[in-house]
Coordinates of C-alpha atoms in Angstrom, one line a residue:
Chain A
M1 CA 159.9 8.4 -94.0
K2 CA 163.3 7.3 -92.7
R3 CA 163.4 10.4 -90.6
G4 CA 160.0 9.4 -89.1
I5 CA 161.3 6.0 -88.3
K6 CA 164.3 7.5 -86.6
F7 CA 162.2 9.8 -84.5
F8 CA 159.8 7.0 -83.6
L9 CA 162.7 4.7 -82.5
F10 CA 164.3 7.5 -80.6
S11 CA 161.1 8.5 -78.9
M12 CA 160.3 5.0 -77.9
S13 CA 163.8 4.5 -76.5
M14 CA 163.4 7.5 -74.4
V15 CA 160.0 6.5 -73.1
L16 CA 161.3 3.0 -72.3
L17 CA 164.4 4.2 -70.6
W18 CA 162.6 6.8 -68.4
G19 CA 160.0 4.1 -67.7
C20 CA 162.6 1.8 -66.2
Y21 CA 164.5 4.5 -64.3
P22 CA 165.9 2.9 -61.1
G23 CA 163.5 2.7 -58.1
G24 CA 164.0 3.6 -54.5
P25 CA 162.6 2.9 -51.1
E26 CA 159.2 1.3 -50.8
Y27 CA 158.5 1.4 -47.1
Y28 CA 158.8 4.2 -44.5
E29 CA 161.1 2.2 -42.2
E30 CA 163.6 1.8 -45.0
L31 CA 164.3 5.5 -44.6
D32 CA 165.2 5.4 -40.9
V33 CA 168.7 6.6 -40.2
S34 CA 170.8 6.2 -37.1
L35 CA 173.8 8.4 -36.5
S36 CA 176.4 9.1 -33.9
K37 CA 179.4 11.3 -33.3
H38 CA 181.7 11.5 -30.4
N39 CA 184.8 13.1 -29.1
P40 CA 187.5 10.5 -29.6
D41 CA 189.7 12.0 -26.8
Y42 CA 187.1 11.7 -24.2
D43 CA 187.4 8.7 -21.8
F44 CA 183.9 7.4 -21.5
A45 CA 185.2 4.2 -19.8
A46 CA 186.3 6.3 -16.8
K47 CA 182.7 7.4 -16.2
S48 CA 179.9 5.4 -14.8
T49 CA 176.8 7.5 -13.9
Y50 CA 174.4 9.6 -15.9
A51 CA 171.2 11.5 -15.3
M52 CA 168.4 12.1 -17.7
P53 CA 165.2 14.2 -17.5
D54 CA 161.9 12.5 -17.5
Q55 CA 160.6 14.5 -20.4
I56 CA 161.8 15.0 -24.0
V57 CA 161.8 18.6 -25.1
K58 CA 160.3 19.3 -28.5
I59 CA 162.3 21.9 -30.3
T60 CA 159.8 24.3 -31.8
G61 CA 158.9 27.9 -31.6
N62 CA 161.4 30.5 -30.3
L63 CA 162.2 30.7 -26.6
I64 CA 164.0 34.0 -27.2
E65 CA 160.7 35.5 -28.5
G66 CA 158.9 34.2 -25.4
D67 CA 157.5 30.9 -26.7
E68 CA 157.0 28.3 -24.0
P69 CA 159.0 25.1 -24.3
S70 CA 157.0 22.2 -25.3
F71 CA 157.4 18.5 -24.8
I72 CA 156.5 15.4 -26.8
P73 CA 153.5 13.4 -25.5
E74 CA 154.1 11.8 -22.1
A75 CA 153.5 8.2 -23.1
T76 CA 155.7 8.4 -26.1
A77 CA 158.4 10.1 -24.1
Q78 CA 158.4 7.5 -21.4
A79 CA 158.7 4.7 -24.0
I80 CA 161.6 6.4 -25.7
L81 CA 163.4 7.2 -22.4
A82 CA 163.0 3.6 -21.4
M83 CA 164.7 2.5 -24.6
I84 CA 167.6 4.9 -23.9
D85 CA 167.9 3.6 -20.4
D86 CA 168.0 0.0 -21.6
N87 CA 170.9 0.8 -23.9
M88 CA 172.8 2.8 -21.3
S89 CA 172.3 0.1 -18.7
A90 CA 173.5 -2.6 -21.2
L91 CA 176.7 -0.5 -21.7
G92 CA 177.3 -0.5 -17.9
W93 CA 176.0 3.0 -17.0
Q94 CA 174.1 3.6 -13.8
K95 CA 171.3 6.1 -13.9
V96 CA 171.2 8.5 -11.0
D97 CA 169.2 11.5 -10.0
I98 CA 170.6 14.9 -11.1
S99 CA 171.1 15.8 -7.5
A100 CA 173.6 12.9 -7.1
D101 CA 176.2 14.7 -9.2
P102 CA 176.3 12.3 -12.2
D103 CA 179.4 12.1 -14.4
L104 CA 177.3 12.9 -17.5
L105 CA 173.9 14.3 -18.4
L106 CA 172.0 12.7 -21.2
A107 CA 169.8 15.3 -22.8
P108 CA 167.2 14.1 -25.3
A109 CA 165.4 16.4 -27.7
A110 CA 163.1 16.0 -30.7
W111 CA 161.8 18.0 -33.6
E112 CA 159.8 17.6 -36.7
T113 CA 160.5 19.0 -40.1
T114 CA 158.0 19.2 -42.9
T115 CA 159.2 19.5 -46.4
I116 CA 156.9 20.7 -49.1
Y117 CA 157.8 20.3 -52.8
Y118 CA 155.8 21.1 -55.9
Y119 CA 156.2 20.4 -59.6
Y120 CA 154.7 21.4 -62.9
D121 CA 153.2 18.8 -65.1
Y122 CA 155.4 19.7 -68.1
W123 CA 154.2 16.7 -70.1
Y124 CA 150.8 18.2 -70.1
W125 CA 152.2 21.5 -71.4
W126 CA 154.3 19.7 -74.0
Y127 CA 151.4 17.6 -75.1
G128 CA 149.2 20.6 -75.5
G129 CA 151.6 22.8 -77.4
Y130 CA 154.6 21.0 -78.8
Y131 CA 153.4 19.9 -82.2
P132 CA 152.6 22.5 -84.8
G133 CA 148.9 22.9 -85.4
W134 CA 147.9 21.6 -82.0
G135 CA 147.7 25.0 -80.5
W136 CA 149.6 26.3 -77.6
G137 CA 146.6 26.5 -75.3
G138 CA 147.6 29.7 -73.7
Y139 CA 147.7 28.3 -70.1
Y140 CA 150.4 27.2 -67.7
P141 CA 150.9 23.5 -66.9
P142 CA 149.1 22.2 -63.8
V143 CA 151.0 22.4 -60.5
Y144 CA 151.0 19.6 -58.0
W145 CA 152.4 19.6 -54.5
T146 CA 153.1 17.1 -51.8
S147 CA 154.9 17.0 -48.5
Y148 CA 156.5 14.7 -46.0
T149 CA 157.4 15.1 -42.4
T150 CA 160.5 13.7 -40.7
G151 CA 161.0 13.3 -37.0
T152 CA 164.4 13.5 -35.4
L153 CA 165.4 12.5 -31.9
V154 CA 168.8 13.7 -30.6
M155 CA 170.5 12.4 -27.6
G156 CA 173.5 14.3 -26.2
L157 CA 175.9 13.2 -23.5
V158 CA 177.2 16.2 -21.8
D159 CA 180.0 16.6 -19.3
K160 CA 179.2 19.6 -17.2
D161 CA 182.9 20.0 -16.2
I162 CA 184.1 20.5 -19.7
L163 CA 183.1 23.9 -21.1
G164 CA 183.4 25.2 -24.6
A165 CA 184.5 28.6 -25.7
N166 CA 181.0 30.0 -25.2
G167 CA 180.9 28.8 -21.6
N168 CA 178.5 26.0 -22.2
P169 CA 179.2 22.3 -21.5
V170 CA 180.5 20.5 -24.6
T171 CA 178.6 17.5 -25.9
Q172 CA 180.9 14.5 -25.8
W173 CA 178.6 12.1 -27.7
T174 CA 175.7 12.8 -29.9
G175 CA 173.3 10.1 -31.1
A176 CA 170.5 10.8 -33.5
V177 CA 167.7 9.0 -35.2
N178 CA 165.7 10.3 -38.1
G179 CA 162.8 8.9 -40.0
I180 CA 159.6 9.7 -41.9
L181 CA 156.6 10.3 -39.5
T182 CA 153.5 8.3 -40.4
G183 CA 151.0 9.8 -38.0
S184 CA 151.2 7.1 -35.4
Y185 CA 154.0 6.2 -33.1
D186 CA 155.8 3.0 -34.1
A187 CA 157.6 1.6 -31.1
E188 CA 159.4 -1.1 -33.0
R189 CA 160.9 1.4 -35.5
M190 CA 162.0 3.6 -32.7
R191 CA 163.6 0.8 -30.7
T192 CA 165.5 -0.4 -33.7
A193 CA 166.8 3.0 -34.6
I194 CA 167.8 3.8 -31.0
D195 CA 169.5 0.4 -30.5
N196 CA 171.4 0.9 -33.7
T197 CA 172.7 4.3 -32.6
F198 CA 174.1 2.8 -29.4
A199 CA 175.4 -0.2 -31.3
Q200 CA 177.5 2.2 -33.3
S201 CA 179.1 3.5 -30.1
P202 CA 181.0 0.6 -28.4
Y203 CA 183.4 3.2 -26.9
L204 CA 180.5 4.1 -24.5
K205 CA 180.9 0.7 -22.8
T206 CA 182.0 1.1 -19.1
N207 CA 181.5 -2.5 -17.9
Chain B
M1 CA 166.8 -15.9 -113.4
K2 CA 167.2 -16.5 -109.6
K3 CA 171.0 -16.0 -109.8
I4 CA 170.6 -12.8 -111.7
F5 CA 168.1 -11.6 -109.1
I6 CA 170.5 -12.4 -106.2
I7 CA 173.4 -10.8 -108.0
A8 CA 171.3 -7.7 -108.7
I9 CA 170.3 -7.5 -105.0
F10 CA 173.8 -7.8 -103.8
S11 CA 175.0 -5.3 -106.3
V12 CA 172.5 -2.8 -105.1
L13 CA 173.5 -3.5 -101.5
G14 CA 177.1 -3.1 -102.3
M15 CA 176.5 0.2 -104.1
S16 CA 174.4 1.6 -101.3
V17 CA 177.1 0.8 -98.7
F18 CA 179.8 2.3 -100.9
A19 CA 177.7 5.3 -101.7
Q20 CA 176.8 6.1 -98.1
S21 CA 178.1 9.4 -96.8
S22 CA 177.1 9.2 -93.2
I23 CA 176.1 6.7 -90.5
T24 CA 173.7 7.3 -87.6
A25 CA 173.3 4.6 -84.9
L26 CA 170.8 4.5 -82.1
S27 CA 171.8 1.8 -79.6
Y28 CA 170.7 0.3 -76.4
S29 CA 173.6 0.2 -73.9
I30 CA 174.5 -2.2 -71.1
G31 CA 177.2 -0.9 -68.7
F32 CA 179.7 -2.6 -66.5
G33 CA 181.5 -0.4 -64.0
T34 CA 185.2 -0.6 -63.5
G35 CA 187.6 0.7 -60.9
D36 CA 186.2 3.3 -58.5
M37 CA 183.0 3.3 -60.4
H38 CA 182.6 -0.4 -59.7
D39 CA 183.5 0.1 -56.1
Y40 CA 180.6 2.6 -55.8
I41 CA 178.1 0.5 -57.7
S42 CA 178.9 -3.1 -58.6
K43 CA 175.7 -3.9 -60.3
T44 CA 175.4 -4.0 -64.1
S45 CA 173.5 -1.2 -65.7
F46 CA 170.7 -2.2 -68.0
R47 CA 169.7 1.4 -68.6
G48 CA 171.5 3.3 -71.2
F49 CA 171.5 4.5 -74.8
T50 CA 173.9 6.0 -77.2
I51 CA 173.5 8.1 -80.3
D52 CA 176.4 7.9 -82.8
Y53 CA 176.8 10.0 -85.9
R54 CA 179.7 9.6 -88.3
K55 CA 180.4 11.6 -91.5
L56 CA 182.4 9.5 -93.8
V57 CA 185.4 11.6 -94.7
Q58 CA 186.9 8.7 -96.5
T59 CA 185.4 5.4 -97.6
N60 CA 186.7 3.7 -94.5
V61 CA 186.9 6.6 -92.0
G62 CA 184.0 8.2 -90.2
V63 CA 184.2 11.3 -88.0
G64 CA 181.4 12.5 -85.8
V65 CA 179.9 12.6 -82.4
D66 CA 179.1 10.1 -79.7
I67 CA 176.6 11.1 -77.1
G68 CA 174.7 8.9 -74.6
W69 CA 173.4 8.2 -71.2
N70 CA 174.1 5.4 -68.8
V71 CA 172.7 5.2 -65.3
F72 CA 173.9 2.7 -62.7
Y73 CA 171.9 1.8 -59.7
E74 CA 172.3 -0.3 -56.6
E75 CA 170.3 -0.7 -53.5
K76 CA 172.6 -1.3 -50.6
P77 CA 171.2 -3.2 -47.6
Y78 CA 171.1 -1.6 -44.2
D79 CA 174.7 -1.2 -43.1
T80 CA 176.9 1.0 -41.0
Y81 CA 179.3 3.5 -42.6
V82 CA 181.9 5.9 -41.2
Y83 CA 182.6 9.3 -42.6
K84 CA 185.2 11.3 -40.8
D85 CA 184.1 11.3 -37.2
I86 CA 180.4 10.5 -37.9
T87 CA 179.0 6.9 -37.9
Y88 CA 175.7 6.3 -39.5
S89 CA 173.5 3.3 -40.2
A90 CA 171.0 3.2 -43.0
K91 CA 169.9 1.7 -46.3
Q92 CA 171.4 3.4 -49.3
W93 CA 170.2 3.9 -52.8
R94 CA 173.0 4.7 -55.1
Y95 CA 172.6 6.3 -58.5
S96 CA 175.3 7.2 -61.0
N97 CA 174.4 9.0 -64.2
H98 CA 176.8 9.5 -67.0
W99 CA 176.4 11.6 -70.1
P100 CA 179.4 11.3 -72.4
V101 CA 179.6 13.9 -75.2
L102 CA 182.5 13.0 -77.5
V103 CA 184.1 13.7 -80.8
A104 CA 184.7 10.3 -82.4
A105 CA 186.4 8.8 -85.3
D106 CA 186.0 5.2 -86.6
Y107 CA 188.0 3.1 -89.0
Y108 CA 185.9 0.6 -91.0
M109 CA 187.7 -2.6 -92.0
N110 CA 185.5 -3.6 -94.9
P111 CA 183.6 -0.5 -96.0
G112 CA 182.1 -2.1 -99.1
E113 CA 180.8 -5.2 -97.3
Q114 CA 177.5 -5.9 -95.6
I115 CA 179.4 -6.9 -92.5
S116 CA 182.2 -4.5 -91.6
A117 CA 184.2 -4.5 -88.4
F118 CA 185.3 -1.2 -87.1
A119 CA 187.4 0.4 -84.4
G120 CA 187.4 3.9 -83.1
L121 CA 188.4 6.4 -80.5
G122 CA 186.4 9.1 -78.9
L123 CA 187.6 12.2 -77.0
G124 CA 185.6 14.8 -75.2
T125 CA 183.8 15.3 -71.9
M126 CA 181.5 13.2 -69.7
Y127 CA 179.2 14.7 -67.1
T128 CA 178.7 12.5 -64.0
L129 CA 176.0 13.0 -61.4
Q130 CA 176.1 10.7 -58.4
N131 CA 173.4 10.5 -55.7
T132 CA 173.6 8.6 -52.5
D133 CA 170.1 8.5 -51.0
M134 CA 169.7 7.8 -47.3
G135 CA 166.7 8.4 -45.3
A136 CA 164.9 11.5 -46.6
Y137 CA 168.2 13.0 -47.8
T138 CA 170.4 12.7 -50.8
F139 CA 174.1 13.4 -51.0
E140 CA 175.0 14.6 -54.5
K141 CA 178.3 14.9 -56.3
D142 CA 178.8 15.9 -59.9
A143 CA 181.7 16.6 -62.2
W144 CA 182.6 17.2 -65.8
H145 CA 185.4 14.8 -66.7
F146 CA 187.8 14.8 -69.5
A147 CA 186.9 11.5 -71.2
L148 CA 188.4 9.0 -73.6
R149 CA 186.5 6.2 -75.3
P150 CA 188.1 3.4 -77.4
E151 CA 185.5 1.3 -79.2
I152 CA 185.3 -1.8 -81.4
G153 CA 182.3 -3.2 -83.2
V154 CA 180.7 -4.5 -86.2
L155 CA 178.2 -3.0 -88.7
I156 CA 175.7 -5.4 -90.3
Q157 CA 173.8 -3.8 -93.2
P158 CA 171.6 -6.4 -94.9
A159 CA 169.6 -3.8 -96.7
P160 CA 170.3 -0.4 -98.2
G161 CA 170.3 2.4 -95.6
V162 CA 169.5 0.4 -92.5
G163 CA 171.4 -2.1 -90.4
I164 CA 172.4 -3.2 -87.0
M165 CA 175.4 -2.3 -85.0
I166 CA 177.0 -4.3 -82.2
A167 CA 179.8 -2.6 -80.3
S168 CA 181.7 -2.5 -77.1
K169 CA 182.9 0.9 -75.8
Y170 CA 185.1 1.7 -72.8
Y171 CA 184.3 5.1 -71.4
Y172 CA 186.9 6.6 -69.1
G173 CA 186.4 9.9 -67.4
F174 CA 189.5 11.2 -65.6
K175 CA 189.3 12.3 -61.9
A176 CA 187.4 15.6 -61.7
G177 CA 185.9 17.7 -58.9
D178 CA 184.9 15.5 -55.9
L179 CA 184.7 12.4 -58.0
P180 CA 187.4 9.9 -58.7
A181 CA 187.9 8.5 -62.2
Q182 CA 184.8 7.0 -63.7
G183 CA 185.2 4.1 -66.0
F184 CA 182.7 1.6 -67.5
V185 CA 182.5 -0.8 -70.4
T186 CA 179.4 -0.9 -72.5
I187 CA 177.9 -3.4 -74.8
N188 CA 175.8 -1.6 -77.4
V189 CA 173.3 -3.1 -79.8
G190 CA 171.3 -0.8 -82.0
F191 CA 169.9 0.3 -85.3
V192 CA 172.0 1.9 -88.0
F193 CA 170.8 4.3 -90.6
S194 CA 173.1 5.4 -93.4
N195 CA 172.8 7.9 -96.2

């Protein structure tokens, strides 16, 4: 009897403890991340002009295998490019055409990543076969799967005059935003994330 | 008649405590981080349990094991952090799980009494698993620490074979792997079963 009480108390404790395991994020926007990285030896303050394409390339497929480059939808791209321009302008940068020999090139790119994960319902299995006399059931536990897709926007500031070992220009500043995609473009989330990336980078200030 | 009954009851209780050969305690554990552990998560943990078993090798000395689980959790507001040459801004959800597995010995001050204070020391290992969640990603660190655990408490056994334990333990896992030393104080309240 005492053994039964012990087992009962232990089982209840486990259930209660697992039941109140700490929570996590509740809203998509809580998962937005802004990130930046720069070359600390590069003198951004000595520069003043930049050029930026009027499209945002979407990294997908394989160009080497002959896939055509694709771009994110025009309306979304223009909205994002305007946000980038706003931030660069606030830091004192002047946007010029690529033909005007800008100090830096700001290259934006985006991609999506879908993560799929699955899990077995072991409780179902356990319930069906753990206790003697209840029968094993002779079947595997049910499998469930779910997925989420994240979107990433990367902005790179490149100085065409500084080449790396592979002969390509080296990125002097990289800003990135990442978040869960919800199926519809949320301008407010995007603006907050981009603004935060530039806010992390006061060394970009030229004015 | 009433006096005889009370004396008889206490006699039985006393005999049962004296006669017991092992003590098993299942306790709920509240944790308070210290040092680097507190720097990582400052919130009190209200999620934890401990299972203690002591074989009484002498009337007032018990030797056995102490195993448990404490999980600390803190939701950090949106903030900016710097790691090497990378700056990032995000909300963070921090989790720190600790599973101590210790060999333990306790000394009971009043082994024949219904209320007996005790003090003990545990020695063994503690597995720590820390996750820092940001965005859709988690940054995970884990380590097996060499661990020490002093403890003080009191056993209250109002009836034969069952009782209550109130104790305070200090778990200290020495620096291991990527993790600094992990220390936390717990307050444990639980049921005690003795044979």
